[in-house]
Amino acid sequence: MSDRPILLIHASQLLTLREEPVPRRGSEMHDLGVINDGALLMSDGKIVSVGTTDEVSRNDLAAKAEEFDCRGKVLLPGFVDSHTHPVFIAPRLVDFEKRIAGAGYEEIAEAGGGIRSSIRGVREASVEELAEHVLQSLREMAAYGTTTMEAKSGYGLSLESEIKSLKAISLAAQQWPGTIVATLLGAHVVPPEYREDPETYVDLVCEQMIPSTAEHRLATYVDVFCERGAFTPAQSARVLSTAVDHGLKTRVHVCQLTAAELGPLLRFHPASLDHMDFVDDADIPGLANSDTVATLLPAANYFLGLDKFPPARRLIDNGVAVALATDYNPGTSPTTSMPFVLSVACTHMKMSPAEAITAATINGAYALGLQGSKGSLVHGKDADIAIFTAEDYRELAYWFGVNRCERVFLRGLRG
Ligand SMILES: [Zn+2]
C-alpha cells in the first residue's frame, strides 16, 4: 500500500456521476457529470478532490502525490455489481449442452440439473475451498472494473451449508480490498430432501437460517426466489417478514419466468426487485413511487439464448430506478464482466450508454444502501475507481468480448 496520495491527471473523460438525486430516474440517468481533461486526487482510501487537471493540481496534497497520466483513458466510479451468486464450486457444463440441444430452464431442473446440481459441490466443500472460489471471482470482477459487489449464498440449502457459504463470503471479503455486501438466499429453491414438503423447508429458513444469520451478523440482506417452481408469494412473504423481524433488509428475485404481483412484496420495502422480465404494467406506477430499485440482469437472458429481455425502456421511461448487475452464477450467467452487461443492456434493452453506466454505478450503489460511500466520484467518498482505455465513455458498452479496463483502485489500493 502506498502511503502517498495518488493523483490521476489528464483523463480524456472523468465521469463523476455527481449530480443529485439518488437514485436516478428517467432523464436523470443521462447525466454522467463528465469532466474533460479530468483529474482526481485520493488519499487514505478516500477521494480528496475531483475536477479538471488544472483545478485538482492546485490542491496542496497534489504536490506530494504519486502521479498517473490518464491521457486516452476514461475514469469512472468502480462498478457496483449488486446481484451475484459466487459461492459455488463447479461450472454446469451438462446443463449448458442440454440447453443448446433445446431443453428449457424448468426441464433441466426436473432432470436434476439447475440449482440443485450445484448443491452437492457446496455441501461437500470446506469453507476455505468456497472462499477461494469466491476470491477468484472477486479478482476477475476487479479486472473488469468492479469494486463493490453483493454476494449471495443459496447453493447450500441446509442450515449448515448456508451458514458455511456466508462465512466463505466473509472470509473472501477479508482478503479483497474491495467491498462486499452479503445476502442470505436460503430460499433459492426447495432442496430435494424437502421436495414433498416445501413448507417444512420454509420453516427451516425462517426458524433457523434467518435467526442464525442475524445473530452472527453474517449478512445484511435476505433474498427469496419468488417464482413458479421456487417459492410462492405467500412463502416469500413469510421469508421477508421474518427477515424484517430479525433486523435484516430484503431483496427479491421475481418476474424472471412468470409475472407476479409486486404490491405484496413492496410492503417489505425491498432494496431491489431483481430480473423483472415479466413485470406487469399495472405494477409499474407503484414501483416508480417506491424506493425499490429494479435490478435488471440481461446477461442471464443472453446466456439462456432468450429472445425476451427485461423491459428497461418501459421501466426507465415510467420513472422506475433501474440498476444493472451480472447475476454471476454457474447456471444462467457465468460472467463476471460488467462491461459485457453494459453492452447487452444497450444492444438488447435499448438503454443508452449513459443510462447503462448510471445503472451500473450510482443506482447499483443505491440498491445496496451504499450511496453515501460508493457509485460516484465526489469528495469524501471511497476511492473506488475504474480506468478504461477509451477516449469516450460510450466505448465502455461499445467494445464487447474484450477487456478495456486497465486498472482499478479499491478504496485507494491498486487492484
Ligand atoms: Zn440471481
CSV table of C-alpha atoms and ligand atoms in Angstrom, one decimal:
chain,number,residue,atom,x,y,z
A,1,MET,CA,0.0,0.0,0.0
A,2,SER,CA,1.3,3.4,-0.9
A,3,ASP,CA,1.0,5.9,1.9
A,4,ARG,CA,1.4,8.7,-0.6
A,5,PRO,CA,-1.6,10.4,-2.0
A,6,ILE,CA,-2.3,9.4,-5.6
A,7,LEU,CA,-3.1,12.0,-8.4
A,8,LEU,CA,-4.7,10.9,-11.6
A,9,ILE,CA,-4.5,13.6,-14.3
A,10,HIS,CA,-5.4,14.4,-17.9
A,11,ALA,CA,-8.2,11.8,-18.2
A,12,SER,CA,-9.9,12.2,-21.6
A,13,GLN,CA,-13.2,12.0,-19.6
A,14,LEU,CA,-13.8,11.7,-15.9
A,15,LEU,CA,-17.3,10.6,-15.1
A,16,THR,CA,-18.3,11.9,-11.7
A,17,LEU,CA,-22.0,10.9,-11.6
A,18,ARG,CA,-22.0,13.7,-9.0
A,19,GLU,CA,-25.4,15.2,-9.6
A,20,GLU,CA,-28.3,14.6,-7.2
A,21,PRO,CA,-30.7,13.0,-6.8
A,22,VAL,CA,-30.1,9.3,-5.9
A,23,PRO,CA,-31.3,7.0,-7.2
A,24,ARG,CA,-31.5,8.4,-10.8
A,25,ARG,CA,-34.8,8.0,-12.6
A,26,GLY,CA,-35.9,8.8,-16.2
A,27,SER,CA,-33.9,11.5,-17.9
A,28,GLU,CA,-31.6,11.9,-14.8
A,29,MET,CA,-29.9,8.8,-15.9
A,30,HIS,CA,-28.3,10.6,-18.8
A,31,ASP,CA,-26.2,13.0,-16.8
A,32,LEU,CA,-22.8,11.4,-16.1
A,33,GLY,CA,-21.2,14.7,-14.9
A,34,VAL,CA,-18.5,14.4,-17.5
A,35,ILE,CA,-15.3,16.4,-16.9
A,36,ASN,CA,-12.9,16.7,-19.9
A,37,ASP,CA,-9.2,16.7,-19.0
A,38,GLY,CA,-10.3,15.4,-15.6
A,39,ALA,CA,-8.3,14.7,-12.5
A,40,LEU,CA,-8.8,13.0,-9.2
A,41,LEU,CA,-6.7,13.2,-6.0
A,42,MET,CA,-7.1,10.4,-3.4
A,43,SER,CA,-5.5,9.9,0.0
A,44,ASP,CA,-6.0,7.3,2.7
A,45,GLY,CA,-8.6,5.4,0.6
A,46,LYS,CA,-10.8,8.5,0.1
A,47,ILE,CA,-11.4,10.9,-2.7
A,48,VAL,CA,-9.9,14.3,-1.8
A,49,SER,CA,-10.6,16.3,-4.9
A,50,VAL,CA,-12.2,15.9,-8.3
A,51,GLY,CA,-12.2,18.4,-11.2
A,52,THR,CA,-10.2,19.5,-14.2
A,53,THR,CA,-6.4,18.8,-14.1
A,54,ASP,CA,-5.8,22.5,-13.6
A,55,GLU,CA,-8.2,22.7,-10.6
A,56,VAL,CA,-7.1,19.5,-8.9
A,57,SER,CA,-3.4,20.2,-9.3
A,58,ARG,CA,-3.7,23.3,-7.2
A,59,ASN,CA,-4.6,21.2,-4.1
A,60,ASP,CA,-1.8,21.3,-1.5
A,61,LEU,CA,-1.7,17.5,-1.4
A,62,ALA,CA,-1.2,17.2,-5.1
A,63,ALA,CA,2.5,18.2,-4.9
A,64,LYS,CA,3.2,15.2,-2.7
A,65,ALA,CA,1.2,12.8,-4.7
A,66,GLU,CA,2.3,9.9,-6.9
A,67,GLU,CA,1.1,10.9,-10.3
A,68,PHE,CA,-0.5,8.9,-13.1
A,69,ASP,CA,-1.1,10.3,-16.6
A,70,CYS,CA,-4.5,9.2,-17.8
A,71,ARG,CA,-4.4,10.6,-21.4
A,72,GLY,CA,-6.6,8.3,-23.6
A,73,LYS,CA,-8.4,7.0,-20.6
A,74,VAL,CA,-11.9,7.3,-19.2
A,75,LEU,CA,-12.1,7.3,-15.4
A,76,LEU,CA,-15.4,6.4,-13.6
A,77,PRO,CA,-16.6,5.1,-10.3
A,78,GLY,CA,-15.9,1.4,-10.0
A,79,PHE,CA,-18.9,-0.7,-11.0
A,80,VAL,CA,-21.2,-1.8,-8.2
A,81,ASP,CA,-22.4,-5.3,-9.1
A,82,SER,CA,-25.5,-5.6,-7.0
A,83,HIS,CA,-26.5,-9.2,-7.7
A,84,THR,CA,-24.2,-12.2,-7.8
A,85,HIS,CA,-24.1,-15.8,-6.7
A,86,PRO,CA,-20.4,-16.5,-6.3
A,87,VAL,CA,-20.4,-19.3,-3.7
A,88,PHE,CA,-20.2,-22.5,-5.9
A,89,ILE,CA,-17.6,-25.0,-6.9
A,90,ALA,CA,-18.1,-26.2,-10.5
A,91,PRO,CA,-19.4,-24.9,-13.8
A,92,ARG,CA,-22.6,-26.6,-15.1
A,93,LEU,CA,-21.5,-27.9,-18.4
A,94,VAL,CA,-24.1,-30.6,-18.8
A,95,ASP,CA,-26.9,-28.0,-18.4
A,96,PHE,CA,-25.1,-25.8,-20.9
A,97,GLU,CA,-25.0,-28.6,-23.5
A,98,LYS,CA,-28.6,-29.7,-22.7
A,99,ARG,CA,-29.9,-26.2,-23.2
A,100,ILE,CA,-28.1,-25.9,-26.5
A,101,ALA,CA,-29.8,-29.1,-27.6
A,102,GLY,CA,-33.2,-27.5,-26.7
A,103,ALA,CA,-34.0,-28.2,-23.1
A,104,GLY,CA,-35.7,-25.4,-21.1
A,105,TYR,CA,-34.9,-24.0,-17.6
A,106,GLU,CA,-37.6,-26.0,-15.9
A,107,GLU,CA,-36.9,-29.1,-17.9
A,108,ILE,CA,-33.2,-29.0,-16.8
A,109,ALA,CA,-34.3,-28.6,-13.2
A,110,GLU,CA,-36.7,-31.5,-13.5
A,111,ALA,CA,-33.8,-33.7,-14.8
A,112,GLY,CA,-31.8,-32.9,-11.6
A,113,GLY,CA,-29.7,-30.1,-13.2
A,114,GLY,CA,-30.1,-26.4,-12.5
A,115,ILE,CA,-29.6,-25.1,-9.0
A,116,ARG,CA,-29.9,-28.5,-7.4
A,117,SER,CA,-26.8,-29.7,-9.2
A,118,SER,CA,-24.6,-27.1,-7.5
A,119,ILE,CA,-25.8,-28.1,-4.1
A,120,ARG,CA,-23.6,-31.2,-3.7
A,121,GLY,CA,-20.4,-29.3,-4.5
A,122,VAL,CA,-21.2,-26.7,-1.9
A,123,ARG,CA,-22.3,-29.1,0.8
A,124,GLU,CA,-19.1,-31.2,0.4
A,125,ALA,CA,-16.7,-28.2,0.2
A,126,SER,CA,-14.8,-26.7,3.1
A,127,VAL,CA,-15.4,-23.0,4.0
A,128,GLU,CA,-11.8,-22.3,2.8
A,129,GLU,CA,-12.4,-24.0,-0.6
A,130,LEU,CA,-15.5,-22.0,-1.1
A,131,ALA,CA,-13.8,-18.8,0.0
A,132,GLU,CA,-11.0,-19.5,-2.6
A,133,HIS,CA,-13.6,-19.8,-5.3
A,134,VAL,CA,-15.3,-16.5,-4.2
A,135,LEU,CA,-12.0,-14.8,-4.1
A,136,GLN,CA,-11.2,-15.9,-7.6
A,137,SER,CA,-14.4,-14.3,-8.8
A,138,LEU,CA,-13.7,-11.1,-6.9
A,139,ARG,CA,-10.3,-10.8,-8.6
A,140,GLU,CA,-11.9,-11.4,-12.0
A,141,MET,CA,-14.6,-8.8,-11.3
A,142,ALA,CA,-12.0,-6.2,-10.3
A,143,ALA,CA,-10.1,-6.9,-13.5
A,144,TYR,CA,-13.3,-5.8,-15.4
A,145,GLY,CA,-13.8,-2.6,-13.3
A,146,THR,CA,-16.0,-3.8,-10.4
A,147,THR,CA,-15.0,-2.5,-6.9
A,148,THR,CA,-18.2,-3.4,-4.9
A,149,MET,CA,-20.3,-6.5,-5.2
A,150,GLU,CA,-23.3,-8.1,-3.5
A,151,ALA,CA,-22.7,-11.8,-2.9
A,152,LYS,CA,-25.5,-14.3,-2.1
A,153,SER,CA,-25.4,-17.7,-0.5
A,154,GLY,CA,-28.0,-20.1,-2.0
A,155,TYR,CA,-26.4,-23.3,-3.2
A,156,GLY,CA,-26.1,-24.9,0.3
A,157,LEU,CA,-29.8,-25.1,1.2
A,158,SER,CA,-29.2,-26.6,4.6
A,159,LEU,CA,-28.6,-24.6,7.8
A,160,GLU,CA,-25.0,-25.7,7.9
A,161,SER,CA,-24.2,-25.1,4.3
A,162,GLU,CA,-25.9,-21.8,4.0
A,163,ILE,CA,-24.1,-20.5,7.1
A,164,LYS,CA,-20.9,-22.0,5.7
A,165,SER,CA,-21.5,-20.1,2.4
A,166,LEU,CA,-21.9,-16.8,4.2
A,167,LYS,CA,-18.8,-17.5,6.2
A,168,ALA,CA,-16.9,-18.2,2.9
A,169,ILE,CA,-18.1,-14.8,1.6
A,170,SER,CA,-16.9,-13.1,4.8
A,171,LEU,CA,-13.5,-14.9,4.6
A,172,ALA,CA,-13.0,-13.9,0.9
A,173,ALA,CA,-14.0,-10.3,1.8
A,174,GLN,CA,-11.2,-10.1,4.3
A,175,GLN,CA,-8.7,-10.9,1.6
A,176,TRP,CA,-10.0,-8.4,-1.0
A,177,PRO,CA,-9.6,-4.7,-0.8
A,178,GLY,CA,-13.0,-4.1,-2.5
A,179,THR,CA,-16.4,-4.1,-0.8
A,180,ILE,CA,-18.7,-7.0,-0.4
A,181,VAL,CA,-22.3,-7.0,0.8
A,182,ALA,CA,-23.6,-10.4,1.9
A,183,THR,CA,-27.1,-11.8,1.3
A,184,LEU,CA,-28.7,-14.9,2.7
A,185,LEU,CA,-30.5,-16.7,-0.2
A,186,GLY,CA,-31.6,-19.8,1.8
A,187,ALA,CA,-34.9,-19.6,-0.1
A,188,HIS,CA,-33.3,-20.1,-3.5
A,189,VAL,CA,-35.1,-23.4,-4.4
A,190,VAL,CA,-36.6,-26.1,-2.2
A,191,PRO,CA,-33.8,-28.7,-1.9
A,192,PRO,CA,-34.6,-32.3,-3.0
A,193,GLU,CA,-35.0,-33.7,0.5
A,194,TYR,CA,-37.9,-31.3,1.2
A,195,ARG,CA,-39.5,-31.7,-2.2
A,196,GLU,CA,-42.6,-33.3,-0.9
A,197,ASP,CA,-42.9,-30.8,2.0
A,198,PRO,CA,-41.8,-27.4,1.0
A,199,GLU,CA,-43.5,-25.7,3.9
A,200,THR,CA,-41.1,-27.5,6.3
A,201,TYR,CA,-38.2,-26.1,4.3
A,202,VAL,CA,-39.6,-22.6,4.7
A,203,ASP,CA,-39.9,-23.3,8.4
A,204,LEU,CA,-36.1,-24.1,8.4
A,205,VAL,CA,-35.3,-20.9,6.5
A,206,CYS,CA,-37.5,-18.8,8.9
A,207,GLU,CA,-36.9,-20.5,12.2
A,208,GLN,CA,-33.2,-21.4,11.8
A,209,MET,CA,-31.3,-19.8,8.9
A,210,ILE,CA,-32.5,-16.3,9.2
A,211,PRO,CA,-32.2,-16.1,13.1
A,212,SER,CA,-28.7,-17.7,12.9
A,213,THR,CA,-27.6,-15.3,10.1
A,214,ALA,CA,-28.8,-12.3,12.1
A,215,GLU,CA,-27.3,-13.5,15.3
A,216,HIS,CA,-23.9,-13.9,13.8
A,217,ARG,CA,-24.2,-10.8,11.6
A,218,LEU,CA,-23.3,-12.8,8.5
A,219,ALA,CA,-25.5,-10.9,6.0
A,220,THR,CA,-27.1,-7.5,5.5
A,221,TYR,CA,-29.9,-8.8,3.3
A,222,VAL,CA,-32.2,-11.7,2.9
A,223,ASP,CA,-33.3,-12.7,-0.6
A,224,VAL,CA,-36.0,-15.1,-1.9
A,225,PHE,CA,-36.7,-16.5,-5.3
A,226,CYS,CA,-40.5,-15.8,-5.7
A,227,GLU,CA,-41.3,-17.9,-8.8
A,228,ARG,CA,-43.2,-20.9,-10.1
A,229,GLY,CA,-41.1,-23.9,-9.2
A,230,ALA,CA,-39.3,-22.0,-6.3
A,231,PHE,CA,-41.3,-20.2,-3.6
A,232,THR,CA,-45.0,-19.0,-3.7
A,233,PRO,CA,-45.9,-15.4,-3.0
A,234,ALA,CA,-47.2,-16.5,0.5
A,235,GLN,CA,-44.0,-18.4,1.3
A,236,SER,CA,-41.9,-15.4,0.0
A,237,ALA,CA,-43.9,-13.0,2.2
A,238,ARG,CA,-43.2,-15.2,5.2
A,239,VAL,CA,-39.4,-15.2,4.5
A,240,LEU,CA,-39.3,-11.5,4.0
A,241,SER,CA,-41.4,-10.8,7.1
A,242,THR,CA,-39.1,-13.0,9.2
A,243,ALA,CA,-36.1,-11.1,7.8
A,244,VAL,CA,-37.5,-7.8,8.8
A,245,ASP,CA,-38.4,-9.1,12.3
A,246,HIS,CA,-34.7,-10.0,12.7
A,247,GLY,CA,-33.5,-6.6,11.6
A,248,LEU,CA,-32.3,-7.7,8.2
A,249,LYS,CA,-33.0,-5.9,4.9
A,250,THR,CA,-34.7,-7.6,1.9
A,251,ARG,CA,-34.4,-8.1,-1.8
A,252,VAL,CA,-36.3,-10.4,-4.1
A,253,HIS,CA,-35.8,-12.5,-7.3
A,254,VAL,CA,-39.1,-12.0,-9.1
A,255,CYS,CA,-40.8,-12.0,-12.5
A,256,GLN,CA,-37.9,-13.9,-14.1
A,257,LEU,CA,-40.1,-16.7,-15.7
A,258,THR,CA,-43.6,-15.6,-14.9
A,259,ALA,CA,-45.5,-12.5,-13.8
A,260,ALA,CA,-46.1,-11.9,-10.1
A,261,GLU,CA,-48.0,-9.2,-8.3
A,262,LEU,CA,-45.5,-6.7,-6.8
A,263,GLY,CA,-47.7,-4.9,-4.3
A,264,PRO,CA,-47.4,-7.6,-1.6
A,265,LEU,CA,-43.6,-7.7,-1.9
A,266,LEU,CA,-43.3,-3.9,-1.8
A,267,ARG,CA,-44.8,-3.9,1.7
A,268,PHE,CA,-41.5,-5.1,2.9
A,269,HIS,CA,-39.6,-2.2,1.3
A,270,PRO,CA,-37.1,-4.5,-0.5
A,271,ALA,CA,-34.0,-2.7,-1.6
A,272,SER,CA,-34.4,-4.2,-5.0
A,273,LEU,CA,-36.6,-6.5,-7.1
A,274,ASP,CA,-34.4,-8.4,-9.5
A,275,HIS,CA,-34.9,-9.8,-13.0
A,276,MET,CA,-38.3,-8.2,-13.7
A,277,ASP,CA,-38.6,-9.7,-17.2
A,278,PHE,CA,-42.4,-10.3,-16.7
A,279,VAL,CA,-43.3,-7.2,-14.7
A,280,ASP,CA,-46.9,-6.2,-15.3
A,281,ASP,CA,-47.8,-2.7,-16.5
A,282,ALA,CA,-50.2,-2.3,-13.6
A,283,ASP,CA,-47.3,-2.7,-11.1
A,284,ILE,CA,-45.0,0.0,-12.6
A,285,PRO,CA,-46.5,3.1,-11.0
A,286,GLY,CA,-46.3,1.6,-7.5
A,287,LEU,CA,-42.7,0.6,-8.2
A,288,ALA,CA,-41.9,4.1,-9.6
A,289,ASN,CA,-43.3,5.7,-6.4
A,290,SER,CA,-41.2,3.4,-4.1
A,291,ASP,CA,-37.6,3.4,-3.0
A,292,THR,CA,-37.1,-0.1,-4.5
A,293,VAL,CA,-34.7,-0.5,-7.4
A,294,ALA,CA,-35.5,-2.7,-10.4
A,295,THR,CA,-32.2,-4.6,-10.9
A,296,LEU,CA,-32.0,-6.0,-14.5
A,297,LEU,CA,-29.8,-8.9,-15.3
A,298,PRO,CA,-29.6,-9.2,-19.1
A,299,ALA,CA,-26.5,-11.4,-19.2
A,300,ALA,CA,-28.8,-14.2,-18.0
A,301,ASN,CA,-31.1,-13.7,-20.9
A,302,TYR,CA,-28.2,-13.6,-23.2
A,303,PHE,CA,-26.7,-16.9,-21.8
A,304,LEU,CA,-30.0,-18.7,-21.9
A,305,GLY,CA,-30.4,-17.6,-25.5
A,306,LEU,CA,-33.7,-15.9,-24.9
A,307,ASP,CA,-35.4,-13.6,-27.3
A,308,LYS,CA,-37.1,-11.6,-24.5
A,309,PHE,CA,-35.1,-9.2,-22.3
A,310,PRO,CA,-36.1,-7.2,-19.2
A,311,PRO,CA,-38.2,-4.2,-20.3
A,312,ALA,CA,-35.7,-1.5,-19.4
A,313,ARG,CA,-37.3,1.2,-21.6
A,314,ARG,CA,-40.8,0.7,-20.1
A,315,LEU,CA,-39.3,0.9,-16.6
A,316,ILE,CA,-37.0,3.9,-17.1
A,317,ASP,CA,-39.5,5.9,-19.1
A,318,ASN,CA,-42.0,5.4,-16.3
A,319,GLY,CA,-39.7,6.6,-13.5
A,320,VAL,CA,-38.5,3.3,-12.0
A,321,ALA,CA,-35.0,3.4,-10.6
A,322,VAL,CA,-33.1,0.8,-12.6
A,323,ALA,CA,-29.8,-0.9,-11.8
A,324,LEU,CA,-27.7,-3.4,-13.8
A,325,ALA,CA,-25.8,-6.4,-12.4
A,326,THR,CA,-24.1,-9.6,-13.7
A,327,ASP,CA,-26.2,-12.2,-11.8
A,328,TYR,CA,-22.9,-14.1,-11.9
A,329,ASN,CA,-23.8,-17.7,-11.3
A,330,PRO,CA,-22.9,-21.2,-12.7
A,331,GLY,CA,-26.3,-22.0,-14.3
A,332,THR,CA,-27.6,-18.9,-16.1
A,333,SER,CA,-25.0,-16.2,-16.1
A,334,PRO,CA,-21.4,-17.3,-15.8
A,335,THR,CA,-19.8,-13.9,-16.3
A,336,THR,CA,-18.0,-11.5,-14.0
A,337,SER,CA,-17.9,-8.7,-16.6
A,338,MET,CA,-20.0,-5.6,-16.0
A,339,PRO,CA,-18.8,-4.1,-19.4
A,340,PHE,CA,-20.4,-7.1,-21.1
A,341,VAL,CA,-23.6,-6.4,-19.2
A,342,LEU,CA,-23.5,-2.7,-20.3
A,343,SER,CA,-23.1,-3.9,-23.9
A,344,VAL,CA,-26.1,-6.3,-23.7
A,345,ALA,CA,-28.2,-3.6,-21.9
A,346,CYS,CA,-27.5,-1.2,-24.9
A,347,THR,CA,-27.9,-3.6,-27.7
A,348,HIS,CA,-30.8,-5.8,-26.4
A,349,MET,CA,-32.7,-3.5,-24.0
A,350,LYS,CA,-32.1,-0.2,-25.8
A,351,MET,CA,-30.6,1.6,-22.8
A,352,SER,CA,-28.3,4.4,-23.8
A,353,PRO,CA,-24.6,4.0,-22.9
A,354,ALA,CA,-25.1,6.8,-20.3
A,355,GLU,CA,-28.1,5.1,-18.7
A,356,ALA,CA,-26.3,1.8,-18.6
A,357,ILE,CA,-23.3,3.4,-16.8
A,358,THR,CA,-25.6,5.1,-14.3
A,359,ALA,CA,-27.4,1.9,-13.7
A,360,ALA,CA,-24.1,0.1,-13.0
A,361,THR,CA,-22.6,2.7,-10.7
A,362,ILE,CA,-24.7,5.1,-8.6
A,363,ASN,CA,-28.0,3.2,-8.9
A,364,GLY,CA,-26.3,-0.1,-8.1
A,365,ALA,CA,-24.8,1.6,-5.0
A,366,TYR,CA,-28.3,2.7,-4.0
A,367,ALA,CA,-29.6,-0.8,-4.5
A,368,LEU,CA,-27.1,-1.9,-1.8
A,369,GLY,CA,-27.7,1.1,0.5
A,370,LEU,CA,-24.2,2.3,-0.2
A,371,GLN,CA,-25.0,5.6,-2.0
A,372,GLY,CA,-23.2,7.5,0.8
A,373,SER,CA,-19.8,6.0,0.0
A,374,LYS,CA,-20.0,4.4,-3.5
A,375,GLY,CA,-21.1,5.0,-7.0
A,376,SER,CA,-19.9,8.5,-7.7
A,377,LEU,CA,-16.6,10.3,-7.7
A,378,VAL,CA,-17.0,13.1,-5.2
A,379,HIS,CA,-15.0,14.5,-2.3
A,380,GLY,CA,-15.2,12.2,0.8
A,381,LYS,CA,-16.4,9.1,-0.9
A,382,ASP,CA,-14.3,5.9,-1.1
A,383,ALA,CA,-11.6,6.0,-3.7
A,384,ASP,CA,-13.2,3.2,-5.8
A,385,ILE,CA,-12.2,4.0,-9.4
A,386,ALA,CA,-12.1,2.2,-12.7
A,387,ILE,CA,-9.8,3.3,-15.5
A,388,PHE,CA,-10.7,2.2,-19.1
A,389,THR,CA,-8.6,2.6,-22.2
A,390,ALA,CA,-11.0,4.8,-24.1
A,391,GLU,CA,-11.5,8.4,-25.2
A,392,ASP,CA,-15.2,8.4,-24.8
A,393,TYR,CA,-17.5,6.7,-22.2
A,394,ARG,CA,-19.7,5.2,-24.9
A,395,GLU,CA,-16.8,2.9,-25.7
A,396,LEU,CA,-17.4,1.0,-22.5
A,397,ALA,CA,-20.5,-0.5,-23.9
A,398,TYR,CA,-19.3,-0.5,-27.5
A,399,TRP,CA,-16.3,-2.8,-27.3
A,400,PHE,CA,-17.6,-6.2,-26.3
A,401,GLY,CA,-15.9,-9.5,-25.5
A,402,VAL,CA,-12.7,-7.7,-24.8
A,403,ASN,CA,-11.5,-6.1,-21.6
A,404,ARG,CA,-10.5,-2.5,-21.8
A,405,CYS,CA,-10.3,-2.0,-18.1
A,406,GLU,CA,-6.7,-1.1,-17.5
A,407,ARG,CA,-6.7,-0.6,-13.7
A,408,VAL,CA,-8.9,-0.2,-10.7
A,409,PHE,CA,-8.4,1.4,-7.3
A,410,LEU,CA,-10.3,-0.2,-4.5
A,411,ARG,CA,-10.5,2.1,-1.5
A,412,GLY,CA,-7.4,3.7,-2.8
A,413,LEU,CA,-5.5,0.4,-3.3
A,414,ARG,CA,-4.3,-0.6,-6.7
A,415,GLY,CA,-6.2,-3.7,-7.9
B,1,ZN,ZN,-29.9,-14.3,-9.2
